[in-house]
Amino acid sequence: MLQDAFNAVREFHYHKGIAPVQEFPTTRYTDRPYSQHAGWLLDNAVKYMRDAAENLEHQDKDDPRTMRMHLILEECAECISAMMAGDEELALDGLLDLIFVCVGAGVVFDWPMDEGFYEVWRSNMTKGRTDK
């Protein structure tokens, strides 16, 4: 199932003309002058995600959404922070953790992940190329 999902995403990128990046950039994202404001925004987004995740950790433990939101925010913040720092190994770890906790949310809530994934894929395949 997971390999099928990766292949579907790969097909989407090929269909949209989004070429794979051959090498992960290892410089800090904010080292590029035109991206300093975006870097500031991302730094703050990461801070707010971490604050929200920490706050959720102390909330209603009986509501399964609480743990899922906590985990998703925590892993998303880790992934973005590592990408901004140019740390490929940590970015990959964060991305895989994020995928794992997102799929885990689908399992916990018994959502039809296979059907939903392929419906999103089908819908995205019908959209025009959006990159500039």
GROMACS .gro file of C-alpha atoms in nm:
model
  132
    1MET     CA    1   0.000   0.000   0.000
    2LEU     CA    2   0.268   0.254   0.099
    3GLN     CA    3   0.474   0.187  -0.214
    4ASP     CA    4   0.159   0.237  -0.423
    5ALA     CA    5   0.104   0.571  -0.250
    6PHE     CA    6   0.463   0.681  -0.315
    7ASN     CA    7   0.431   0.577  -0.679
    8ALA     CA    8   0.106   0.773  -0.712
    9VAL     CA    9   0.272   1.085  -0.567
   10ARG     CA   10   0.571   1.032  -0.796
   11GLU     CA   11   0.332   1.006  -1.094
   12PHE     CA   12   0.159   1.329  -0.985
   13HIS     CA   13   0.494   1.513  -0.973
   14TYR     CA   14   0.592   1.380  -1.315
   15HIS     CA   15   0.249   1.471  -1.457
   16LYS     CA   16   0.281   1.827  -1.320
   17GLY     CA   17   0.641   1.866  -1.441
   18ILE     CA   18   0.781   1.893  -1.089
   19ALA     CA   19   1.134   1.760  -1.123
   20PRO     CA   20   1.297   1.586  -0.829
   21VAL     CA   21   1.573   1.782  -0.655
   22GLN     CA   22   1.898   1.593  -0.690
   23GLU     CA   23   2.064   1.736  -0.381
   24PHE     CA   24   1.914   1.864  -0.057
   25PRO     CA   25   2.030   2.223   0.015
   26THR     CA   26   2.255   2.223   0.322
   27THR     CA   27   2.262   2.599   0.384
   28ARG     CA   28   2.023   2.768   0.625
   29TYR     CA   29   1.709   2.884   0.447
   30THR     CA   30   1.749   3.236   0.588
   31ASP     CA   31   2.102   3.272   0.447
   32ARG     CA   32   1.944   3.375   0.117
   33PRO     CA   33   1.860   3.747   0.138
   34TYR     CA   34   1.527   3.723  -0.045
   35SER     CA   35   1.399   3.462   0.197
   36GLN     CA   36   1.470   3.635   0.530
   37HIS     CA   37   1.107   3.740   0.580
   38ALA     CA   38   0.984   3.392   0.489
   39GLY     CA   39   1.240   3.253   0.733
   40TRP     CA   40   1.109   3.479   1.009
   41LEU     CA   41   0.754   3.364   0.936
   42LEU     CA   42   0.859   2.998   0.936
   43ASP     CA   43   1.058   3.038   1.259
   44ASN     CA   44   0.746   3.182   1.422
   45ALA     CA   45   0.522   2.911   1.275
   46VAL     CA   46   0.755   2.647   1.421
   47LYS     CA   47   0.751   2.825   1.759
   48TYR     CA   48   0.369   2.838   1.762
   49MET     CA   49   0.341   2.472   1.656
   50ARG     CA   50   0.575   2.369   1.939
   51ASP     CA   51   0.386   2.586   2.190
   52ALA     CA   52   0.054   2.438   2.078
   53ALA     CA   53   0.193   2.083   2.091
   54GLU     CA   54   0.324   2.141   2.444
   55ASN     CA   55  -0.009   2.288   2.554
   56LEU     CA   56  -0.202   1.994   2.406
   57GLU     CA   57   0.020   1.754   2.598
   58HIS     CA   58  -0.146   1.881   2.918
   59GLN     CA   59  -0.504   1.877   2.787
   60ASP     CA   60  -0.783   1.619   2.795
   61LYS     CA   61  -0.610   1.280   2.771
   62ASP     CA   62  -0.943   1.103   2.705
   63ASP     CA   63  -1.002   1.284   2.374
   64PRO     CA   64  -0.804   1.097   2.104
   65ARG     CA   65  -0.785   1.415   1.895
   66THR     CA   66  -0.565   1.574   2.161
   67MET     CA   67  -0.282   1.322   2.124
   68ARG     CA   68  -0.309   1.317   1.744
   69MET     CA   69  -0.295   1.698   1.718
   70HIS     CA   70  -0.002   1.705   1.963
   71LEU     CA   71   0.196   1.450   1.762
   72ILE     CA   72   0.121   1.607   1.422
   73LEU     CA   73   0.221   1.956   1.539
   74GLU     CA   74   0.537   1.826   1.707
   75GLU     CA   75   0.657   1.632   1.402
   76CYS     CA   76   0.560   1.906   1.156
   77ALA     CA   77   0.762   2.160   1.359
   78GLU     CA   78   1.060   1.921   1.367
   79CYS     CA   79   1.048   1.867   0.992
   80ILE     CA   80   1.019   2.237   0.901
   81SER     CA   81   1.291   2.336   1.148
   82ALA     CA   82   1.531   2.076   1.003
   83MET     CA   83   1.454   2.179   0.644
   84MET     CA   84   1.520   2.542   0.731
   85ALA     CA   85   1.851   2.444   0.892
   86GLY     CA   86   1.957   2.240   0.590
   87ASP     CA   87   1.977   1.920   0.798
   88GLU     CA   88   1.878   1.650   0.551
   89GLU     CA   89   1.893   1.359   0.796
   90LEU     CA   90   1.676   1.532   1.055
   91ALA     CA   91   1.437   1.661   0.786
   92LEU     CA   92   1.389   1.308   0.654
   93ASP     CA   93   1.336   1.177   1.007
   94GLY     CA   94   1.081   1.451   1.077
   95LEU     CA   95   0.900   1.391   0.749
   96LEU     CA   96   0.877   1.015   0.806
   97ASP     CA   97   0.762   1.071   1.165
   98LEU     CA   98   0.497   1.313   1.034
   99ILE     CA   99   0.377   1.059   0.779
  100PHE     CA  100   0.366   0.794   1.053
  101VAL     CA  101   0.161   1.004   1.296
  102CYS     CA  102  -0.075   1.124   1.021
  103VAL     CA  103  -0.142   0.766   0.909
  104GLY     CA  104  -0.175   0.678   1.278
  105ALA     CA  105  -0.453   0.937   1.308
  106GLY     CA  106  -0.632   0.766   1.020
  107VAL     CA  107  -0.596   0.431   1.198
  108VAL     CA  108  -0.715   0.567   1.535
  109PHE     CA  109  -1.023   0.726   1.378
  110ASP     CA  110  -1.081   0.432   1.142
  111TRP     CA  111  -1.084   0.662   0.839
  112PRO     CA  112  -1.082   0.514   0.487
  113MET     CA  113  -0.724   0.620   0.415
  114ASP     CA  114  -0.677   0.416   0.095
  115GLU     CA  115  -0.993   0.545  -0.067
  116GLY     CA  116  -0.933   0.899   0.056
  117PHE     CA  117  -0.572   0.904  -0.064
  118TYR     CA  118  -0.664   0.793  -0.413
  119GLU     CA  119  -0.953   1.039  -0.431
  120VAL     CA  120  -0.712   1.323  -0.343
  121TRP     CA  121  -0.466   1.189  -0.602
  122ARG     CA  122  -0.737   1.166  -0.868
  123SER     CA  123  -0.856   1.518  -0.794
  124ASN     CA  124  -0.501   1.661  -0.798
  125MET     CA  125  -0.428   1.493  -1.131
  126THR     CA  126  -0.710   1.692  -1.291
  127LYS     CA  127  -0.575   2.030  -1.174
  128GLY     CA  128  -0.346   2.245  -1.385
  129ARG     CA  129   0.016   2.303  -1.299
  130THR     CA  130   0.032   2.555  -1.014
  131ASP     CA  131   0.404   2.632  -0.976
  132LYS     CA  132   0.532   2.957  -1.126
   0.00000   0.00000   0.00000
